[in-house]
Coordinates of C-alpha atoms and ligand atoms in Angstrom, one line a residue:
M231 CA 58.2 20.3 88.8
S232 CA 57.1 16.7 89.2
N233 CA 53.5 17.2 88.0
N234 CA 53.5 20.0 85.6
S235 CA 49.7 20.1 85.2
S236 CA 48.5 21.0 88.6
L237 CA 49.5 23.4 91.3
V238 CA 47.9 24.0 94.7
V239 CA 48.1 27.5 96.2
V240 CA 47.3 27.8 99.9
G241 CA 47.5 30.5 102.5
A242 CA 50.2 29.6 105.0
Q243 CA 49.4 32.1 107.8
W244 CA 46.1 33.4 109.1
G245 CA 44.7 34.4 105.7
D246 CA 45.0 37.5 103.5
E247 CA 48.5 36.5 102.5
G248 CA 47.9 37.7 98.9
K249 CA 46.6 34.5 97.4
G250 CA 44.3 36.3 95.0
K251 CA 47.3 38.2 93.5
V252 CA 49.4 35.1 93.2
I253 CA 46.6 33.0 91.6
D254 CA 45.9 35.8 89.1
H255 CA 49.6 35.9 88.1
L256 CA 49.8 32.1 87.7
A257 CA 46.3 31.8 86.0
V258 CA 47.7 33.1 82.7
K259 CA 49.0 29.6 82.2
A260 CA 46.0 27.7 83.7
D261 CA 43.2 26.1 81.8
I262 CA 41.2 25.6 85.0
V263 CA 41.2 27.4 88.4
A264 CA 39.3 25.7 91.2
R265 CA 38.3 26.8 94.7
F266 CA 37.9 23.8 97.1
Q267 CA 36.8 25.2 100.5
G268 CA 35.4 28.2 102.3
G269 CA 32.9 30.6 100.9
N270 CA 32.4 34.3 100.8
N271 CA 34.4 34.7 104.0
A272 CA 37.3 34.9 101.5
G273 CA 38.2 38.2 100.1
H274 CA 40.9 37.9 97.4
T275 CA 42.2 41.1 95.8
V276 CA 43.5 41.3 92.2
V277 CA 45.0 44.5 90.9
Y278 CA 46.2 45.5 87.5
G279 CA 46.7 49.1 86.6
A280 CA 43.8 51.1 88.0
N281 CA 41.6 48.0 88.1
I282 CA 40.9 46.5 91.6
F283 CA 38.8 43.4 91.9
K284 CA 37.7 41.9 95.2
L285 CA 36.6 38.4 94.8
H286 CA 34.7 36.4 97.4
H287 CA 33.4 33.2 95.8
V288 CA 34.6 33.5 92.3
P289 CA 38.1 32.1 91.6
S290 CA 40.8 34.7 90.9
G291 CA 41.3 33.1 87.5
I292 CA 38.1 34.7 86.2
L293 CA 40.0 37.7 84.8
N294 CA 41.5 35.4 82.2
K295 CA 38.7 35.0 79.7
D296 CA 39.5 31.4 78.6
T297 CA 40.0 30.0 82.1
L298 CA 37.4 27.6 83.4
C299 CA 36.5 28.6 87.0
L300 CA 35.2 25.9 89.3
L301 CA 33.5 26.1 92.8
G302 CA 34.3 22.7 94.3
N303 CA 32.1 20.5 96.5
G304 CA 34.1 21.5 99.6
M305 CA 32.8 25.1 99.3
V306 CA 29.8 26.7 100.9
V307 CA 28.1 29.1 98.4
N308 CA 25.7 31.9 99.1
P309 CA 23.5 32.0 96.0
L310 CA 22.5 35.6 96.4
V311 CA 26.0 36.9 97.0
L312 CA 27.4 34.8 94.2
M313 CA 24.8 36.2 91.8
E314 CA 25.7 39.8 92.9
E315 CA 29.4 39.1 92.5
M316 CA 28.9 37.8 89.0
S317 CA 26.7 40.7 88.0
E318 CA 29.3 43.2 89.4
L319 CA 32.0 41.4 87.3
E320 CA 29.9 41.4 84.2
K321 CA 29.2 45.2 84.7
R322 CA 32.9 45.7 84.6
G323 CA 33.3 43.7 81.4
I324 CA 34.5 40.4 82.9
D325 CA 32.9 37.4 81.3
T326 CA 31.6 35.0 83.9
S327 CA 30.2 32.4 81.6
N328 CA 33.1 30.1 82.4
L329 CA 32.0 29.6 86.0
R330 CA 30.7 26.2 87.2
I331 CA 29.4 25.2 90.6
S332 CA 29.7 21.7 92.1
S333 CA 26.3 20.0 92.5
K334 CA 27.6 18.9 95.9
A335 CA 28.6 22.4 97.2
H336 CA 26.4 23.4 100.2
L337 CA 24.3 26.6 100.2
I338 CA 24.6 29.4 102.7
L339 CA 21.0 30.6 103.2
A340 CA 19.6 33.6 105.1
Y341 CA 19.2 31.8 108.3
H342 CA 22.9 30.8 108.4
E343 CA 23.9 34.4 108.4
V344 CA 21.5 35.2 111.2
L345 CA 22.7 32.2 113.2
D346 CA 26.4 33.2 112.7
E347 CA 25.7 36.6 114.1
A348 CA 23.5 35.2 116.9
N349 CA 26.2 32.7 117.9
E350 CA 28.8 35.4 118.1
K351 CA 26.6 37.6 120.2
M352 CA 26.0 34.7 122.6
L353 CA 29.7 34.1 122.9
G354 CA 30.2 37.7 124.1
E355 CA 33.9 38.2 125.0
K356 CA 34.7 34.7 123.8
K357 CA 33.5 35.5 120.3
I358 CA 35.5 34.1 117.3
G359 CA 35.3 37.3 115.3
T360 CA 33.8 35.6 112.3
T361 CA 33.2 37.4 109.0
G362 CA 29.4 37.1 109.8
R363 CA 28.8 35.4 106.4
G364 CA 27.1 32.3 107.8
I365 CA 30.1 30.0 107.1
G366 CA 30.1 28.1 110.4
P367 CA 26.3 27.4 110.5
A368 CA 26.3 26.3 106.8
Y369 CA 29.2 23.8 107.4
A370 CA 27.5 22.6 110.6
D371 CA 24.3 21.9 108.7
K372 CA 26.4 19.9 106.1
A373 CA 27.9 17.8 108.9
L374 CA 24.5 17.4 110.6
R375 CA 23.1 16.2 107.2
R376 CA 20.5 18.9 107.0
G377 CA 22.1 21.2 104.5
I378 CA 20.9 22.1 101.0
R379 CA 23.2 21.4 98.2
A380 CA 23.7 23.3 95.0
V381 CA 22.1 20.5 93.0
E382 CA 18.7 21.7 94.4
L383 CA 19.3 25.0 92.4
T384 CA 18.6 23.0 89.2
D385 CA 14.8 23.1 89.8
F386 CA 12.8 25.6 91.8
S387 CA 10.2 23.1 93.1
R388 CA 13.0 20.8 94.1
F389 CA 14.7 23.6 96.0
K390 CA 11.5 24.6 97.7
K391 CA 10.7 21.0 98.7
R392 CA 14.1 20.6 100.3
L393 CA 13.7 24.0 102.1
A394 CA 10.3 22.9 103.4
E395 CA 12.1 19.8 104.9
V396 CA 14.8 21.7 106.8
L397 CA 13.1 25.1 107.6
P398 CA 10.9 24.0 110.6
L399 CA 14.0 23.0 112.7
Q400 CA 15.9 26.1 111.6
N401 CA 12.9 28.2 112.7
R402 CA 12.7 26.5 116.1
F403 CA 16.4 27.4 116.7
L404 CA 15.9 30.9 115.6
Q405 CA 12.7 31.4 117.6
E406 CA 13.4 29.5 120.8
I407 CA 17.0 30.1 121.3
F408 CA 17.8 33.3 119.5
D409 CA 14.5 35.3 119.8
H410 CA 14.3 35.7 116.0
P411 CA 10.9 35.5 114.2
G412 CA 12.1 32.9 111.8
Y413 CA 11.2 32.6 108.1
E414 CA 8.0 31.8 106.2
L415 CA 8.5 29.1 103.6
E416 CA 6.9 30.8 100.6
E417 CA 8.6 34.1 101.2
L418 CA 12.1 32.6 101.8
A419 CA 11.8 30.4 98.7
E420 CA 10.8 33.3 96.6
K421 CA 13.9 35.2 97.7
Y422 CA 15.9 32.5 95.8
R423 CA 13.8 32.1 92.7
L424 CA 16.0 34.3 90.5
A425 CA 19.2 32.6 91.9
V426 CA 17.7 29.2 90.9
E427 CA 17.1 30.5 87.4
K428 CA 20.5 32.1 87.0
L429 CA 22.8 29.7 88.8
G430 CA 20.9 26.4 88.2
P431 CA 22.4 26.0 84.7
L432 CA 25.9 26.4 86.1
V433 CA 25.6 23.4 88.5
K434 CA 27.7 20.6 87.2
D435 CA 29.7 17.5 88.2
I436 CA 33.0 19.3 89.0
S437 CA 34.9 16.1 89.8
L438 CA 34.2 14.8 86.4
I439 CA 35.2 18.0 84.7
L440 CA 38.5 18.1 86.6
N441 CA 39.4 14.5 86.1
Q442 CA 38.7 14.7 82.4
G443 CA 40.6 17.9 82.2
L444 CA 43.7 16.4 83.9
A445 CA 43.5 13.4 81.6
E446 CA 43.6 15.8 78.7
K447 CA 46.7 17.4 80.2
K448 CA 44.9 20.6 81.1
R449 CA 46.6 22.8 83.6
V450 CA 44.8 23.2 86.9
L451 CA 45.4 25.7 89.7
F452 CA 43.7 25.1 93.0
E453 CA 43.0 28.3 94.9
G454 CA 43.0 28.0 98.7
A455 CA 41.1 30.4 100.9
Q456 CA 41.9 31.5 104.5
G457 CA 45.2 30.0 105.8
A458 CA 46.8 27.1 107.5
L459 CA 46.3 28.6 111.0
L460 CA 42.6 29.0 110.4
D461 CA 42.2 25.3 109.4
I462 CA 39.4 23.6 111.3
D463 CA 41.7 20.7 112.5
H464 CA 45.2 22.2 112.4
G465 CA 44.5 25.8 113.2
T466 CA 44.2 27.7 116.5
Y467 CA 40.9 26.0 117.4
P468 CA 38.3 27.3 118.2
Y469 CA 39.6 30.6 116.6
V470 CA 39.5 29.1 113.2
T471 CA 37.2 28.9 110.2
S472 CA 34.9 25.9 109.6
S473 CA 36.7 24.2 106.6
S474 CA 39.9 22.4 105.9
T475 CA 42.2 25.0 104.4
V476 CA 45.3 22.8 103.8
A477 CA 46.4 21.5 100.5
A478 CA 45.1 18.0 100.9
A479 CA 41.6 19.5 100.9
A480 CA 42.1 20.4 97.3
A481 CA 41.6 16.7 96.5
S482 CA 38.6 16.0 98.7
G483 CA 37.1 19.4 98.1
T484 CA 36.9 18.9 94.3
G485 CA 36.6 15.1 94.0
L486 CA 40.1 14.2 92.8
G487 CA 42.6 11.6 94.0
P488 CA 45.5 13.1 96.1
Q489 CA 48.1 11.8 93.7
R490 CA 46.8 14.3 91.1
L491 CA 47.9 17.3 93.1
G492 CA 51.2 18.6 92.0
Q493 CA 53.4 21.2 93.7
V494 CA 52.1 23.1 96.7
L495 CA 52.9 26.8 96.9
G496 CA 52.4 28.4 100.3
V497 CA 51.6 32.1 100.2
M498 CA 53.2 34.1 103.1
K499 CA 53.5 37.7 103.8
A500 CA 56.9 39.0 104.8
Y501 CA 55.3 39.7 108.1
T502 CA 52.2 38.3 109.8
T503 CA 48.6 39.5 110.1
R504 CA 45.5 38.2 111.7
V505 CA 41.9 39.4 111.5
G506 CA 39.5 38.2 114.2
E507 CA 40.2 36.9 117.7
G508 CA 42.6 34.2 118.9
P509 CA 46.3 33.9 119.9
F510 CA 49.0 35.5 117.7
P511 CA 52.4 35.2 119.4
S512 CA 54.3 37.6 117.1
E513 CA 51.7 40.3 117.2
D514 CA 53.3 43.8 117.7
V515 CA 51.0 46.2 119.5
T516 CA 53.5 49.0 119.5
E517 CA 54.2 51.6 116.9
A518 CA 55.9 49.1 114.6
G519 CA 52.6 47.1 114.3
D520 CA 50.8 50.3 113.4
Q521 CA 53.4 51.1 110.8
L522 CA 52.9 47.7 109.2
R523 CA 49.1 48.2 109.2
E524 CA 49.4 51.6 107.6
R525 CA 52.1 50.8 105.0
G526 CA 50.5 47.4 104.2
N527 CA 47.0 48.8 104.1
E528 CA 46.0 46.0 106.4
F529 CA 42.2 46.3 106.5
G530 CA 40.0 43.3 105.7
T531 CA 38.9 42.8 102.1
T532 CA 35.6 41.3 103.2
T533 CA 34.7 43.1 106.4
G534 CA 37.0 46.2 106.4
R535 CA 38.2 45.4 109.9
P536 CA 41.8 46.5 110.8
R537 CA 44.1 43.5 110.7
R538 CA 46.3 42.7 113.7
C539 CA 49.9 43.0 112.6
G540 CA 53.2 41.5 113.7
W541 CA 56.5 40.0 112.6
F542 CA 57.2 37.0 110.4
D543 CA 56.7 33.9 112.5
A544 CA 58.9 31.0 111.3
V545 CA 57.4 28.7 113.9
I546 CA 53.9 28.9 112.2
A547 CA 55.6 29.0 108.8
R548 CA 57.4 25.7 109.5
Y549 CA 54.2 24.2 110.8
A550 CA 52.3 25.4 107.7
A551 CA 55.0 23.9 105.5
M552 CA 54.7 20.5 107.3
I553 CA 50.9 20.2 107.3
N554 CA 50.6 21.3 103.7
G555 CA 53.7 19.6 102.3
L556 CA 54.8 23.0 100.9
T557 CA 57.2 22.7 97.9
G558 CA 57.8 26.4 97.6
L559 CA 56.9 29.8 99.1
A560 CA 55.3 32.8 97.5
L561 CA 56.6 35.7 99.6
T562 CA 54.4 38.8 99.4
K563 CA 54.4 42.4 100.6
L564 CA 58.2 42.6 101.0
D565 CA 57.8 46.2 99.8
V566 CA 55.9 47.0 103.0
L567 CA 59.0 46.4 105.1
S568 CA 61.0 49.2 103.3
G569 CA 61.7 52.0 105.7
M570 CA 61.5 49.8 108.9
E571 CA 64.6 50.4 111.0
I572 CA 64.9 46.8 111.9
V573 CA 63.0 43.7 110.8
K574 CA 62.4 40.6 113.0
I575 CA 61.7 36.9 112.5
A576 CA 60.3 34.8 115.4
V577 CA 62.5 31.7 115.1
A578 CA 61.2 29.9 118.2
Y579 CA 58.9 30.4 121.2
R580 CA 59.7 30.5 124.8
C581 CA 57.1 28.7 126.8
N582 CA 57.2 28.0 130.6
G583 CA 60.9 28.8 130.6
K584 CA 61.7 26.4 127.8
E585 CA 62.5 27.2 124.2
I586 CA 60.4 25.4 121.7
R587 CA 60.7 25.2 117.9
N588 CA 57.6 23.3 117.0
F589 CA 54.1 24.8 117.0
P590 CA 52.3 23.7 120.2
S591 CA 49.2 21.7 119.5
S592 CA 47.4 23.1 122.5
I593 CA 46.0 26.6 122.3
E594 CA 46.4 27.0 126.1
E595 CA 50.2 26.4 125.7
L596 CA 50.3 28.7 122.6
K597 CA 48.8 31.5 124.7
L598 CA 51.8 31.3 127.1
C599 CA 54.3 31.4 124.2
E600 CA 56.6 34.4 123.8
P601 CA 58.4 34.7 120.5
V602 CA 62.2 34.4 120.3
Y603 CA 63.3 36.9 117.7
E604 CA 66.2 37.2 115.4
T605 CA 66.7 40.9 114.4
F606 CA 68.0 42.1 111.0
P607 CA 68.8 45.6 109.7
G608 CA 66.1 47.1 107.6
W609 CA 66.4 48.9 104.3
D610 CA 65.2 52.3 103.1
E611 CA 65.1 51.7 99.3
D612 CA 61.7 51.5 97.6
I613 CA 61.7 48.0 96.1
S614 CA 58.3 48.1 94.4
R615 CA 59.9 48.5 91.0
V616 CA 62.5 45.8 91.4
R617 CA 61.9 42.9 88.9
S618 CA 64.8 40.6 89.6
L619 CA 66.5 39.2 92.6
D620 CA 69.7 41.1 91.8
G621 CA 67.8 44.4 92.1
F622 CA 67.2 44.1 95.9
P623 CA 69.3 45.9 98.5
T624 CA 71.6 43.6 100.3
A625 CA 69.6 43.9 103.6
A626 CA 66.4 42.7 101.8
K627 CA 68.3 39.8 100.1
D628 CA 69.7 38.8 103.5
Y629 CA 66.2 38.9 105.0
I630 CA 64.8 36.7 102.3
K631 CA 67.7 34.2 102.8
A632 CA 67.2 34.2 106.6
L633 CA 63.5 33.7 106.1
E634 CA 64.1 30.7 103.8
N635 CA 66.5 29.2 106.2
S636 CA 64.2 29.6 109.1
V637 CA 61.3 27.9 107.3
G638 CA 63.3 25.3 105.4
V639 CA 61.5 26.0 102.1
K640 CA 62.7 28.0 99.1
V641 CA 61.0 31.1 97.9
D642 CA 59.6 30.5 94.3
L643 CA 57.8 33.8 93.9
L644 CA 58.3 37.3 95.3
S645 CA 55.7 40.0 95.3
V646 CA 56.7 43.6 95.8
G647 CA 53.4 45.4 95.3
P648 CA 49.7 44.6 94.7
D649 CA 49.8 44.9 90.9
R650 CA 50.1 41.9 88.6
A651 CA 53.3 43.3 87.2
Q652 CA 55.0 43.6 90.7
T653 CA 55.9 39.9 90.7
I654 CA 59.2 38.0 90.4
I655 CA 59.5 34.3 89.6
C656 CA 62.8 33.2 91.1
P657 CA 65.0 31.8 88.4
G658 CA 65.5 28.0 88.6
S659 CA 62.6 27.6 91.0
N660 CA 59.9 24.9 90.7
L661 CA 57.6 27.6 89.4
S662 CA 59.6 28.5 86.3
N663 CA 58.3 25.3 84.7
W664 CA 54.7 26.6 85.1
F665 CA 55.5 29.4 82.7
I666 CA 57.0 27.2 80.0
E667 CA 54.8 26.8 77.0
K668 CA 52.9 23.5 77.0
Ligands
LIG2153 P1 44.1 37.0 100.0 O1 42.9 36.9 100.8 O2 45.2 36.1 100.4 O3 43.9 37.0 98.5 O4 44.7 38.5 100.3 P2 43.8 39.9 100.4 O5 43.5 40.3 99.0 O6 42.7 39.8 101.3 O7 44.9 40.8 101.0 C1 46.1 41.1 100.5 C2 46.2 42.6 100.2 O8 47.6 42.9 99.9 C3 45.4 43.0 99.0 O9 45.0 44.3 99.2 C4 46.4 43.0 97.9 O10 46.1 43.9 96.8 C5 47.7 43.4 98.6 N1 48.9 42.8 98.1 C6 49.2 41.6 97.6 N2 50.5 41.4 97.4 C7 51.1 42.6 97.7 C8 52.5 43.0 97.8 O11 53.4 42.3 97.4 N3 52.7 44.3 98.2 C9 51.7 45.1 98.6 N4 52.0 46.3 99.0 N5 50.4 44.7 98.6 C10 50.1 43.5 98.2
LIG2154 P1 41.0 35.0 102.8 O1 40.6 33.8 101.9 C1 41.5 36.3 107.0 C2 38.7 34.5 109.9 C3 37.7 35.4 110.6 C4 37.6 34.7 111.9 C5 37.7 33.2 111.6 C6 36.3 32.6 111.4 O2 40.6 36.3 102.3 O3 42.4 34.8 103.3 P2 34.4 32.6 109.5 O4 33.6 33.8 109.0 O5 35.3 31.9 108.5 O6 33.6 31.7 110.3 O7 35.5 33.3 110.5 O8 38.4 33.2 110.3 N1 38.7 34.5 108.4 C7 39.6 35.1 107.7 N2 40.7 35.8 108.0 N3 41.2 36.0 105.7 C8 40.2 35.2 105.3 O9 40.0 34.7 104.1 C9 39.3 34.7 106.3 N4 38.2 34.0 106.3 C10 37.8 33.8 107.6 O10 38.2 36.7 110.7 O11 38.7 35.0 112.7
LIG2155 MG1 41.6 38.1 102.0

C-alpha cells in the first residue's frame, strides 16, 4: 500500500453495495472515518451478531468507540434527522461524542424535503425516484448560493437571521409553483432551536482536523455514499443523485489535497442492483431477478423500496474502476449466488448492431444497449461460513477469477454475509497492510 494512512471506500455500482459493512470491518484500524458527500439519502447497514444498525448521516466507524467520525463539507445534513439518529444510537449504548460536523456542510431544511417531493410529482412518469430526503434541493441551494451552512448552527440568532434572508424566496417557490402554504419564520426557526443547541458544539473545521490528523500519521478512512453510476457528472444523468460520489470527491468534500488520498477500494456486489428509475442494462426481470431480490433481501435501507436486480455488469465495473482509479475491489454478497443454476457476467454491450466494451457517455445510447453475457456454472454450497479463499467451491473461485479478469482489478476483500465476521481479506492484497499494527 503506497499510502498506508488513508483509504477511500466508494460504491462502484448504483449504491447499496455493502459500503457500511466494509467500512465497519476496516474501521477497527482507523483513527478517523469521514463522510464526504451525500446526506441521509444514504442507508448503510452494519451487522454484528444480533445487532443491526442502519446509518444515514453518521459514518459507519461510529461503532468503534475511539474512532473520530467526521461529516465533511461536501455533505448535506438534515439537523433534525441527525439529532434523531444520534439519539437512537445513544439509546443503544453507542457513544456519539466523537462526531464532528464541518462548518461548511450545507443544511437540509423542511422546505427542501417538500420541494424534493413536489419536483418528483411534477416530473410524473419521468420522475427520478429520489429518496425524498431533500438532497437535490439542498445541493441546488448550495450551488445557487442561497444555502444555510452548518456554521449557522453555532448560534440560534445567527441561524434565524440567515433563515430570514432565504425564506421569502423559498416561500414564493412553494406558494406560487407548488401550491404549498410555505413557512412562517418564527415557527420554522423554533423547529431547529434544539438542533442548534445540540449540534452547534459539534461544528468544527474538519479540514484542519483531517490535515493535522494525517500529519500525525493517523489512519483515515473515507466513506463514500451512493455509487459511481449515481454520480452527478459520471452517472446515468439525470437518474443520479446530486453529489460527486467518486473517490476524488473525498479530497474536495473534506478539504484535503488529492495527494493525501491513498488506496481506493471499490465496493461491488457479486451481482447488480438499482433502486429508483433510470437505465440498468443487466437488469433481470425474470424469475432469476426475483430470486436475487429474495435471497439478497434487496429492499432499500432508507426507503424500504424493492431494489431492481440483475447480473454483474463488467462494463459499468470497468467504468467505475476508471473514474475512481480503483486499486482494489471489495466483492460483497457472493453468498447470495449460492443455489443459482447459472451465474452471468455482462462483459460487453450490443448497441445498434455493434459490440461495445466502454460505458456509453450518452444515456440515450445506454438505453439501446443489450448486455452480452458470459455464463458460468453456479454452485449449491452454502459459502456463508467460508473464511478463506481455499474454502470456496471451484465454481465460486472460477466466478471470482472471471469477474476480476473482466474488470481488470483484483479483489482485496470478499464478503459472504452481512455480519462483520463474514469477511475475508485476500492474502497478499493491498488491504493486508491496513491490518498490520502501526
Ligand atoms: P450500503 O448502502 O452500500 O452500505 O449498503 P446497504 O446497507 O444499503 O445494503 C447492503 C445490504 O446487504 C445490507 O442489508 C447489508 O447488511 C447486506 N450485506 C452486506 N454484505 C453482505 C454479504 O456479503 N452478504 C449478504 N447476504 N448480505 C450482505
Ligand atoms: P447508499 O449510500 C441506492 C438513488 C435514489 C434515486 C437517486 C436520486 O445507501 O448506497 P436522491 O434522494 O439522492 O436525490 O435520489 O439516487 N439513491 C440511492 N440508491 N443507495 C443510495 O445510497 C442512494 N442514495 C440515493 O434511489 O434513484
Ligand atoms: Mg444503502
